[in-house]
PQR file with spaces between the fields and no chain letter, atoms N, CA, C, O and H, PARSE charges and radii, in Angstrom:
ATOM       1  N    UNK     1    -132.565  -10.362   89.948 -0.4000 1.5000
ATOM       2  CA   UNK     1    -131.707   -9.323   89.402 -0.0000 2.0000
ATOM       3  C    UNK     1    -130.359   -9.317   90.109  0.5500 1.7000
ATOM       4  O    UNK     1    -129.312   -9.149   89.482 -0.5500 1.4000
ATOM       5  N    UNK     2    -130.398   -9.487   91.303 -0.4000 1.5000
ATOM       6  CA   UNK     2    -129.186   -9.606   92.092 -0.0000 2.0000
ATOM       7  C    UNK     2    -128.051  -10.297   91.516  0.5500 1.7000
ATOM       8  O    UNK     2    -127.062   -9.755   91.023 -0.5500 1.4000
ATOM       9  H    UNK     2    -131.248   -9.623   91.812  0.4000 1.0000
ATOM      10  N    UNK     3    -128.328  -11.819   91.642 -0.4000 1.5000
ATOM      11  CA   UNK     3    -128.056  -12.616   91.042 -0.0000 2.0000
ATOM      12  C    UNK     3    -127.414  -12.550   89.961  0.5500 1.7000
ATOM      13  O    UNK     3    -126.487  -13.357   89.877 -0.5500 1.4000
ATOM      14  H    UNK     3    -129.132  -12.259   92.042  0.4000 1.0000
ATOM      15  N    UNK     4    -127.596  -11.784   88.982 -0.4000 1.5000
ATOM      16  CA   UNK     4    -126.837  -11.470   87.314 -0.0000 2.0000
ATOM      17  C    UNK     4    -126.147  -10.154   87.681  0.5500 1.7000
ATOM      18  O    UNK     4    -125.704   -9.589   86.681 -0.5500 1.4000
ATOM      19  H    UNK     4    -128.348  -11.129   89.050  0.4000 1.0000
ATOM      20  N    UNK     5    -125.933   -9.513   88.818 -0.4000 1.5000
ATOM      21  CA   UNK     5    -125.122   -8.412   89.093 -0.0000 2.0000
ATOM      22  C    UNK     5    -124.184   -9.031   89.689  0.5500 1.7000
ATOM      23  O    UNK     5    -123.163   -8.352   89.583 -0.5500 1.4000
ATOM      24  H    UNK     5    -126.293   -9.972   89.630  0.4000 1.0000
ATOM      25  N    UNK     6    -123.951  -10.196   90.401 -0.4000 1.5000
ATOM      26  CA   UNK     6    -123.284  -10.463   91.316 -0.0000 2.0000
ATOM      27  C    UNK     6    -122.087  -11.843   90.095  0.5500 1.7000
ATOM      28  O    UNK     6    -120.965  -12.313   90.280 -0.5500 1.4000
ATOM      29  H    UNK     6    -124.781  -10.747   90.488  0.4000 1.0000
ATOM      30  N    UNK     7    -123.179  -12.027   88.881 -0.4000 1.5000
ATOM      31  CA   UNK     7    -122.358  -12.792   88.085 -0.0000 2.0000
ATOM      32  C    UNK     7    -121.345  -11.863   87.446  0.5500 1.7000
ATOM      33  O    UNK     7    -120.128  -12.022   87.361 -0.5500 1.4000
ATOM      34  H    UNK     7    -124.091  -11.645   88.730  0.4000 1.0000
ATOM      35  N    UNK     8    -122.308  -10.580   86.895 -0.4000 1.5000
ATOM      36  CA   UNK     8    -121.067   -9.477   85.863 -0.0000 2.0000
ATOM      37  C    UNK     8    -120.304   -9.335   86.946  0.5500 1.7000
ATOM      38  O    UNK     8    -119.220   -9.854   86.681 -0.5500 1.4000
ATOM      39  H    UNK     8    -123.297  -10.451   86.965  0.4000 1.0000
ATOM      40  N    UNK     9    -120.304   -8.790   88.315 -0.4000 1.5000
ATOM      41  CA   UNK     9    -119.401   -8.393   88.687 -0.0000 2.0000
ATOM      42  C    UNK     9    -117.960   -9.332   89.496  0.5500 1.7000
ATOM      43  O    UNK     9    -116.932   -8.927   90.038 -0.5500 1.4000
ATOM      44  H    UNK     9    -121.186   -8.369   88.530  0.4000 1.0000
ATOM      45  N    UNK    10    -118.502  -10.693   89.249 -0.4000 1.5000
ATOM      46  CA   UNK    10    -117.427  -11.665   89.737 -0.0000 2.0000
ATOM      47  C    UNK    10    -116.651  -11.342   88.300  0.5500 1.7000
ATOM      48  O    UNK    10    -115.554  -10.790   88.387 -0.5500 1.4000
ATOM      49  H    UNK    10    -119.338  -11.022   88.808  0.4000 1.0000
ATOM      50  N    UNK    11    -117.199  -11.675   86.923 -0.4000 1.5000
ATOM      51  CA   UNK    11    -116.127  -11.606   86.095 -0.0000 2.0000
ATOM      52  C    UNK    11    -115.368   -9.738   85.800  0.5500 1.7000
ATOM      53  O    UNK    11    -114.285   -9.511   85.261 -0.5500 1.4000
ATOM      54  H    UNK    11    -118.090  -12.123   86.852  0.4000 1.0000
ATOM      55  N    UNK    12    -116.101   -8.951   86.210 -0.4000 1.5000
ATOM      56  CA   UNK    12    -115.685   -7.467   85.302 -0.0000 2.0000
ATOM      57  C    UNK    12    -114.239   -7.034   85.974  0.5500 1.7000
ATOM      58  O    UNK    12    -113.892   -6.958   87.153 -0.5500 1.4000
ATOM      59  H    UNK    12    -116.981   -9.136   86.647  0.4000 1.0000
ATOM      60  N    UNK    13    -113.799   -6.875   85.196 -0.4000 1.5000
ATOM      61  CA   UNK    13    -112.293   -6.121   85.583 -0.0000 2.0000
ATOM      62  C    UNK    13    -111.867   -4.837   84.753  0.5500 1.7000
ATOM      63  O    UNK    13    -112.420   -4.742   83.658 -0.5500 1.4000
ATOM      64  H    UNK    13    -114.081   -6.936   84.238  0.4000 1.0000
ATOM      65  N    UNK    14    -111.164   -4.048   85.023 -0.4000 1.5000
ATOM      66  CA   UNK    14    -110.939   -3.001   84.407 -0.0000 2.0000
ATOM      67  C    UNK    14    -109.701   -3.998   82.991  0.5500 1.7000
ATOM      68  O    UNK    14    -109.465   -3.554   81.867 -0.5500 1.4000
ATOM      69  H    UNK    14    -110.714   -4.125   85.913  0.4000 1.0000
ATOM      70  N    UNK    15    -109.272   -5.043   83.442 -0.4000 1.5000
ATOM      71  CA   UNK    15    -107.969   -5.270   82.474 -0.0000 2.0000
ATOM      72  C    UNK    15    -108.464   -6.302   81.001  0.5500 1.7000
ATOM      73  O    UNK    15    -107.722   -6.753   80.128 -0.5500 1.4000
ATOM      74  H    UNK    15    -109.464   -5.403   84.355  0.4000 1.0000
ATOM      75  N    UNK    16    -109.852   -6.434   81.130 -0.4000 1.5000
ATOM      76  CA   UNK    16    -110.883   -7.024   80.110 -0.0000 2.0000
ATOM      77  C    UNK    16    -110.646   -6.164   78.688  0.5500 1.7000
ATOM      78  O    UNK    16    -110.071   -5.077   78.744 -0.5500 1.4000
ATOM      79  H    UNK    16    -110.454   -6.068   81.839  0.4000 1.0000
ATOM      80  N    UNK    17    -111.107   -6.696   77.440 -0.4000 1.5000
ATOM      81  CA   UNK    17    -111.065   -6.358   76.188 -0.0000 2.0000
ATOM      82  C    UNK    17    -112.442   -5.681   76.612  0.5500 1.7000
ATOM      83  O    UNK    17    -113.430   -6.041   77.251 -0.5500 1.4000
ATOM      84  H    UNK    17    -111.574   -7.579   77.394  0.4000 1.0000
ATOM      85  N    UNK    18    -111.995   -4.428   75.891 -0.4000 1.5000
ATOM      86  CA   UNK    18    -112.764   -3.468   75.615 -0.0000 2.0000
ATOM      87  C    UNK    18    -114.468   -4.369   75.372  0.5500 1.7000
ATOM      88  O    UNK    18    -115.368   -4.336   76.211 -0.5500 1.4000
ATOM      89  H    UNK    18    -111.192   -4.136   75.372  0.4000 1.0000
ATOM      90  N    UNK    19    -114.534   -5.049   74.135 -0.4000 1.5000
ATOM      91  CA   UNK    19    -115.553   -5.874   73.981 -0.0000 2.0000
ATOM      92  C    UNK    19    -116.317   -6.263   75.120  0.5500 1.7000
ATOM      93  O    UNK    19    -117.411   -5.795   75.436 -0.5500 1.4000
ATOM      94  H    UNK    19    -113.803   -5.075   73.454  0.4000 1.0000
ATOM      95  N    UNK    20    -115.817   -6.952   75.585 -0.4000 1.5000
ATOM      96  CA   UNK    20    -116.146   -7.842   76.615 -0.0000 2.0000
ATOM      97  C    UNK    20    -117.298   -6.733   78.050  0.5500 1.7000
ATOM      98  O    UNK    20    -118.413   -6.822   78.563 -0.5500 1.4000
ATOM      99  H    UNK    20    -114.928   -7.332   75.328  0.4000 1.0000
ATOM     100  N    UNK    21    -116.026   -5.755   78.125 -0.4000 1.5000
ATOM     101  CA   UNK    21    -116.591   -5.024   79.066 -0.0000 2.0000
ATOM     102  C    UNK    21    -117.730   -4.267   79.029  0.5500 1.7000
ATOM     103  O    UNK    21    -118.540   -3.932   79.893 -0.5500 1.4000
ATOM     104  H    UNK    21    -115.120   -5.682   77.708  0.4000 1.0000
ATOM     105  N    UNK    22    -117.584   -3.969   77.318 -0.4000 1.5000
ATOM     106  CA   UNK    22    -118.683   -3.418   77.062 -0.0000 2.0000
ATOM     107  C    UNK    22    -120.676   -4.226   77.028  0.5500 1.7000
ATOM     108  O    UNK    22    -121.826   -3.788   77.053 -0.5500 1.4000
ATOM     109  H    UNK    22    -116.926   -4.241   76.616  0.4000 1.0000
ATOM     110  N    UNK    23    -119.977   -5.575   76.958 -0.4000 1.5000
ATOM     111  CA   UNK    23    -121.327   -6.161   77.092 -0.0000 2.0000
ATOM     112  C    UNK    23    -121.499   -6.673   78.166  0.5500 1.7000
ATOM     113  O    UNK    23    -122.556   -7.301   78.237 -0.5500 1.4000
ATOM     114  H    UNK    23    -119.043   -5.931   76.937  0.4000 1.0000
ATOM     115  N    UNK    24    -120.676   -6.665   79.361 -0.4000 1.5000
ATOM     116  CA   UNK    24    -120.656   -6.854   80.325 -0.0000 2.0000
ATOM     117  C    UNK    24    -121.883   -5.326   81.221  0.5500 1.7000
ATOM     118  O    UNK    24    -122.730   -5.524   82.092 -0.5500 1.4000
ATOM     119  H    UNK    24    -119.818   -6.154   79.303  0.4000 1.0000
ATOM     120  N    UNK    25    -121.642   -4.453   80.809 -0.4000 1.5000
ATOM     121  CA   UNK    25    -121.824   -3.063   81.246 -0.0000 2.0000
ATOM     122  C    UNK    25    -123.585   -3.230   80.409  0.5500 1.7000
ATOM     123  O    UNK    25    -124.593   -2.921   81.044 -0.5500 1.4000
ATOM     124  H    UNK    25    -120.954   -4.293   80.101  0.4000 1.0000
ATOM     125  N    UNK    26    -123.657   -3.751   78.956 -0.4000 1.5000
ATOM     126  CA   UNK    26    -124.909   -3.534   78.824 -0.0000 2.0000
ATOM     127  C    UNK    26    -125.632   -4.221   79.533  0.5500 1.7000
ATOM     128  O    UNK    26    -126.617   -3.621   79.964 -0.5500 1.4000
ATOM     129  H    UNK    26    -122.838   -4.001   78.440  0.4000 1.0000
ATOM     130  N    UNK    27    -125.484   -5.666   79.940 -0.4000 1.5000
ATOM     131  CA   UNK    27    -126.220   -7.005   80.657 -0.0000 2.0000
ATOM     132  C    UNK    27    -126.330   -6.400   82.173  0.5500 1.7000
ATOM     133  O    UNK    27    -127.258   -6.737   82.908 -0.5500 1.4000
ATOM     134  H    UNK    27    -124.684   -6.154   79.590  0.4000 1.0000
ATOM     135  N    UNK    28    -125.389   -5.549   82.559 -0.4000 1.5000
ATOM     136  CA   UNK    28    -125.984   -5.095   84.006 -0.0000 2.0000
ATOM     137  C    UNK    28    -127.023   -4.130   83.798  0.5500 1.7000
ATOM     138  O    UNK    28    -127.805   -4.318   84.730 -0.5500 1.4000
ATOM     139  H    UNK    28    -124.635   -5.275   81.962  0.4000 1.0000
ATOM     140  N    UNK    29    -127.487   -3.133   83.031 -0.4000 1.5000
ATOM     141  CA   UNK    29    -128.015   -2.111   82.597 -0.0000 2.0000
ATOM     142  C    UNK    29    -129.449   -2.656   82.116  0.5500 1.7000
ATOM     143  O    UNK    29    -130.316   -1.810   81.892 -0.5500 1.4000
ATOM     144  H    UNK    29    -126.852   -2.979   82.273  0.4000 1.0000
ATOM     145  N    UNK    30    -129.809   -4.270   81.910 -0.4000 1.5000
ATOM     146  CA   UNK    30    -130.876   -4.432   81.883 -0.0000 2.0000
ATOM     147  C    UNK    30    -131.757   -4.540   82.598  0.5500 1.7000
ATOM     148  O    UNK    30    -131.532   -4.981   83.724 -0.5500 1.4000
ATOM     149  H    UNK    30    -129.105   -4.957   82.092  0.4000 1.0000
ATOM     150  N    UNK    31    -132.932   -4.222   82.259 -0.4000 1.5000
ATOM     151  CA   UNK    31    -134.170   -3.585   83.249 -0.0000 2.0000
ATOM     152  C    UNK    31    -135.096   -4.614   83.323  0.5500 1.7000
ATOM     153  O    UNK    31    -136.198   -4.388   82.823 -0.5500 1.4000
ATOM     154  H    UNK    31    -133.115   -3.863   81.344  0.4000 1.0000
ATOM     155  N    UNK    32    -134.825   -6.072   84.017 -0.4000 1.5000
ATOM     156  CA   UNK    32    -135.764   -7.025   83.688 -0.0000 2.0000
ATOM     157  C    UNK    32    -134.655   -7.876   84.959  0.5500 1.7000
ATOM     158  O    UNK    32    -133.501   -7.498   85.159 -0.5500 1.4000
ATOM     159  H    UNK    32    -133.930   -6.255   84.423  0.4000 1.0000
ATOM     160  N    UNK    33    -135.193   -8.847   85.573 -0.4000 1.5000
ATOM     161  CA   UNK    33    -134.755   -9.963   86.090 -0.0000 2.0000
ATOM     162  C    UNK    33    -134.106  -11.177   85.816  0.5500 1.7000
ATOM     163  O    UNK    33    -133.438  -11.866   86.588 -0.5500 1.4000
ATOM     164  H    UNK    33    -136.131   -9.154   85.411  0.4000 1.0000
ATOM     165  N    UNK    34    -134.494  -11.449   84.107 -0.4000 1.5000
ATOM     166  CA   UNK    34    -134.011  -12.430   83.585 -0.0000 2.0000
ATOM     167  C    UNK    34    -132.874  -12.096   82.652  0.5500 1.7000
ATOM     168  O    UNK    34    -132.231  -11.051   82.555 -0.5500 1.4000
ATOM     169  H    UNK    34    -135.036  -10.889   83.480  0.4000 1.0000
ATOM     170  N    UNK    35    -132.785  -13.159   82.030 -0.4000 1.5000
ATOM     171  CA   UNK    35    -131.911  -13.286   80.634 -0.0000 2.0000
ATOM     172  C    UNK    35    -132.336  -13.960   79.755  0.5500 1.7000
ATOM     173  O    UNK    35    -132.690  -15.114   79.993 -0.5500 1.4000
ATOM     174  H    UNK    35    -133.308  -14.008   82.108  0.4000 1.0000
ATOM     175  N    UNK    36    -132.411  -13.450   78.566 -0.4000 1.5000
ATOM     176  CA   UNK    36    -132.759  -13.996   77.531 -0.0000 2.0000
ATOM     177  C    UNK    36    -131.755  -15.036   77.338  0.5500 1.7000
ATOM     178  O    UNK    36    -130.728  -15.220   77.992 -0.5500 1.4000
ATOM     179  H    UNK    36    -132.123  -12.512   78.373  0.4000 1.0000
ATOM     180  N    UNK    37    -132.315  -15.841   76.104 -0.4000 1.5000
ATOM     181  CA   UNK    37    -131.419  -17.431   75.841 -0.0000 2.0000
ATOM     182  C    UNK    37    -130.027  -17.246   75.832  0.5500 1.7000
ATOM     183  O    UNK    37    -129.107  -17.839   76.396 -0.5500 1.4000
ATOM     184  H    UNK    37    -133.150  -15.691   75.573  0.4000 1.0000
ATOM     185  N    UNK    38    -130.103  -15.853   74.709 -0.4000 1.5000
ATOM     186  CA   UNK    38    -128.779  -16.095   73.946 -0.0000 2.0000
ATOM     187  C    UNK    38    -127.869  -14.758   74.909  0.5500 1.7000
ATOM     188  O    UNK    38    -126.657  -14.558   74.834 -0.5500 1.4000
ATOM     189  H    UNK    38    -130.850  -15.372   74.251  0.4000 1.0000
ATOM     190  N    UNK    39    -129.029  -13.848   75.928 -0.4000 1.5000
ATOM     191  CA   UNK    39    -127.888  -13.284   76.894 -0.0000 2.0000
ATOM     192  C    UNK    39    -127.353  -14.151   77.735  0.5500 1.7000
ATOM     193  O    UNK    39    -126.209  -13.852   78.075 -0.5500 1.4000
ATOM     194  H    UNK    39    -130.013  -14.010   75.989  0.4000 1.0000
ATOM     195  N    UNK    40    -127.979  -15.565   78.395 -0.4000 1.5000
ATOM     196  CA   UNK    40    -127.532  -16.320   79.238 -0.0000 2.0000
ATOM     197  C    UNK    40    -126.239  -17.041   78.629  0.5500 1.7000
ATOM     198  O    UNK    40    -125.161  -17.139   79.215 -0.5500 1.4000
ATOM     199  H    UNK    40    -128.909  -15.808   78.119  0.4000 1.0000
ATOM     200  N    UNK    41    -126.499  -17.468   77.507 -0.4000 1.5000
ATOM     201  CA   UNK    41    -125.087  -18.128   76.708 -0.0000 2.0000
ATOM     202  C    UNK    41    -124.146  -17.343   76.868  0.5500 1.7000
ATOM     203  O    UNK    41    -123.181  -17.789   77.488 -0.5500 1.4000
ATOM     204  H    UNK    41    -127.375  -17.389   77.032  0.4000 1.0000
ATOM     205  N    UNK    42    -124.100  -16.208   76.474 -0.4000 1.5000
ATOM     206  CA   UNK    42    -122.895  -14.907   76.451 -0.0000 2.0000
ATOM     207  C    UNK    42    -121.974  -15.163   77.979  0.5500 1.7000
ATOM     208  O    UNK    42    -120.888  -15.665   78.270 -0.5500 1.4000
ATOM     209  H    UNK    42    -124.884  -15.846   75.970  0.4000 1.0000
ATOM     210  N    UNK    43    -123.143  -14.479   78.743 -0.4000 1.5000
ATOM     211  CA   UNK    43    -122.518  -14.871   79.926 -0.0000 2.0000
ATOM     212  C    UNK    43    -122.229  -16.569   80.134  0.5500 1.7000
ATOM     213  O    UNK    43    -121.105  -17.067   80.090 -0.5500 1.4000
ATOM     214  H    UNK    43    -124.025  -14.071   78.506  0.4000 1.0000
ATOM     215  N    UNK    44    -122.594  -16.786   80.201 -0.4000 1.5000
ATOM     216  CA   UNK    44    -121.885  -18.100   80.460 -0.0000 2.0000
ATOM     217  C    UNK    44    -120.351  -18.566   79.629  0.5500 1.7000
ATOM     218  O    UNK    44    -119.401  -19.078   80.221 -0.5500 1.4000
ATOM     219  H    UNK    44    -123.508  -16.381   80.237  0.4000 1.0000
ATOM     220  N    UNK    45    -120.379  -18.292   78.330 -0.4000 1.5000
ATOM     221  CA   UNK    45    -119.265  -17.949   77.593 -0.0000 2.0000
ATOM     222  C    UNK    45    -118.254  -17.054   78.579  0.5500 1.7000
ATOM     223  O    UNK    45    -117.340  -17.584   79.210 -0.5500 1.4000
ATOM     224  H    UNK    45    -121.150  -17.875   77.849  0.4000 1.0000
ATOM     225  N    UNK    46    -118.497  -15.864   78.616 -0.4000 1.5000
ATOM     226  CA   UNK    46    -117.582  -14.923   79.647 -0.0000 2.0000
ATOM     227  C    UNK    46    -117.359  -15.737   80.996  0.5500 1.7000
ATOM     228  O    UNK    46    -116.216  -16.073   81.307 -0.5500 1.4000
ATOM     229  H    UNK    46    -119.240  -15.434   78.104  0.4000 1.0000
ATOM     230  N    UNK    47    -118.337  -16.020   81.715 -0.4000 1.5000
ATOM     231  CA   UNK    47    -117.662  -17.092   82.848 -0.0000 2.0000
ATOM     232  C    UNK    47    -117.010  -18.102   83.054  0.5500 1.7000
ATOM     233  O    UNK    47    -116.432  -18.400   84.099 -0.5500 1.4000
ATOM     234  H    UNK    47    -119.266  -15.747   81.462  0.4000 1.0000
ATOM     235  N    UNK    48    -117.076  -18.917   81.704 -0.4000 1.5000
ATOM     236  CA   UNK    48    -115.860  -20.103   81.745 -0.0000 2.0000
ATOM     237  C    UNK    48    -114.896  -19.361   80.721  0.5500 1.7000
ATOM     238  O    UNK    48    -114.767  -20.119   79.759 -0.5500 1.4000
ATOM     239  H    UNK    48    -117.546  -18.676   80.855  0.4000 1.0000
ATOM     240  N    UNK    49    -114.409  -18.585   80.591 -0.4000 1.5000
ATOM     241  CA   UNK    49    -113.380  -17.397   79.780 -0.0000 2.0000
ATOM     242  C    UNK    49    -112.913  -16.945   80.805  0.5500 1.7000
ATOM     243  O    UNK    49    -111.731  -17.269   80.915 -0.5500 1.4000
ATOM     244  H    UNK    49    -114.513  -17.970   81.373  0.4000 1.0000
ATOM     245  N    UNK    50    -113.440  -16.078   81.984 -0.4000 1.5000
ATOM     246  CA   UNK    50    -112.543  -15.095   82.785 -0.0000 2.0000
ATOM     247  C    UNK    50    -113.012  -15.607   83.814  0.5500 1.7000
ATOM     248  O    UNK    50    -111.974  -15.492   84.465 -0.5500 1.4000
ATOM     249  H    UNK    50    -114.401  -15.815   81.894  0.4000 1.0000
ATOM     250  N    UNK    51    -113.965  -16.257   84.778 -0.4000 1.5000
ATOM     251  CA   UNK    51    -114.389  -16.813   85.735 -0.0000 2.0000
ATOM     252  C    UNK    51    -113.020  -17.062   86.581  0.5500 1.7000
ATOM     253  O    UNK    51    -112.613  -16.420   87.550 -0.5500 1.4000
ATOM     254  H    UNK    51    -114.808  -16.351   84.249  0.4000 1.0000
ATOM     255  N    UNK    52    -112.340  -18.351   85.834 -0.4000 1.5000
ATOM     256  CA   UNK    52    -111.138  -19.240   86.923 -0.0000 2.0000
ATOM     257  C    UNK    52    -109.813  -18.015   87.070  0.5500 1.7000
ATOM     258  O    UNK    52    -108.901  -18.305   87.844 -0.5500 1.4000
ATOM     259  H    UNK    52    -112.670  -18.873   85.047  0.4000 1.0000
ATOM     260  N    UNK    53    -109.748  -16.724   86.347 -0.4000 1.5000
ATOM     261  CA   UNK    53    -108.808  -16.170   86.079 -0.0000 2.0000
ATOM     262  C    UNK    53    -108.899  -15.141   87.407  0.5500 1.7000
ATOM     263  O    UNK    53    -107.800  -14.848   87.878 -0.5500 1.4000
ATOM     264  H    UNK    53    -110.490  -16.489   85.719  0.4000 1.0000
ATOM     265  N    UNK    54    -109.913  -14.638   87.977 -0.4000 1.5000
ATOM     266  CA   UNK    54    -110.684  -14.075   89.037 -0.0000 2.0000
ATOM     267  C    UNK    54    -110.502  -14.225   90.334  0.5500 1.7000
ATOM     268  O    UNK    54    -111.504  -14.634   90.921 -0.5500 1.4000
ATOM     269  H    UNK    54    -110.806  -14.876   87.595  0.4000 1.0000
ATOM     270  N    UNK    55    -109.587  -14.038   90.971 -0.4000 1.5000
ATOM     271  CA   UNK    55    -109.266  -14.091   92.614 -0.0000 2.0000
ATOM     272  C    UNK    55    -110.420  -13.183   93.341  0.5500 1.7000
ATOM     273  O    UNK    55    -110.621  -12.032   92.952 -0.5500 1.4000
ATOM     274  H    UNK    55    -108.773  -13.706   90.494  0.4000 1.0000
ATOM     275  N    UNK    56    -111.274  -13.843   94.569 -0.4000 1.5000
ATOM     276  CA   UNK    56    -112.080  -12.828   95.306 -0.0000 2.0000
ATOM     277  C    UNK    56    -110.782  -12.294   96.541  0.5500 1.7000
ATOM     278  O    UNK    56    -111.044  -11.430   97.377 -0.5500 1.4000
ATOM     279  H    UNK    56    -111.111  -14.778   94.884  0.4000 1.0000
């Protein structure tokens, strides 16, 4: 679970499309350890999208 908190929150920014954030916000809110197929695609979509854009 860690792990997929630590992914939403490398990409989440307040300056994200509404969209985005919003499924960003549901995928942390899930109550399970994993990801389903097509939640893992999403994210992964969002991480090569906003990932390189992301200064720590």
């Amino acid at each position: 679970m860690r792990v997929i908190c630590d992914r939403i929150a490398r990409i989440y920014s307040e300056s994200l499309e509404e969209t985005v954030k919003s499924l960003l916000q549901s995928l942390g809110k899930l109550n399970r350890p994993y990801l389903t197929a097509v939640e893992e695609k999403l994210l992964s979509v969002l991480e090569s999208e906003y990932g390189r854009e992301i200064t720590p």
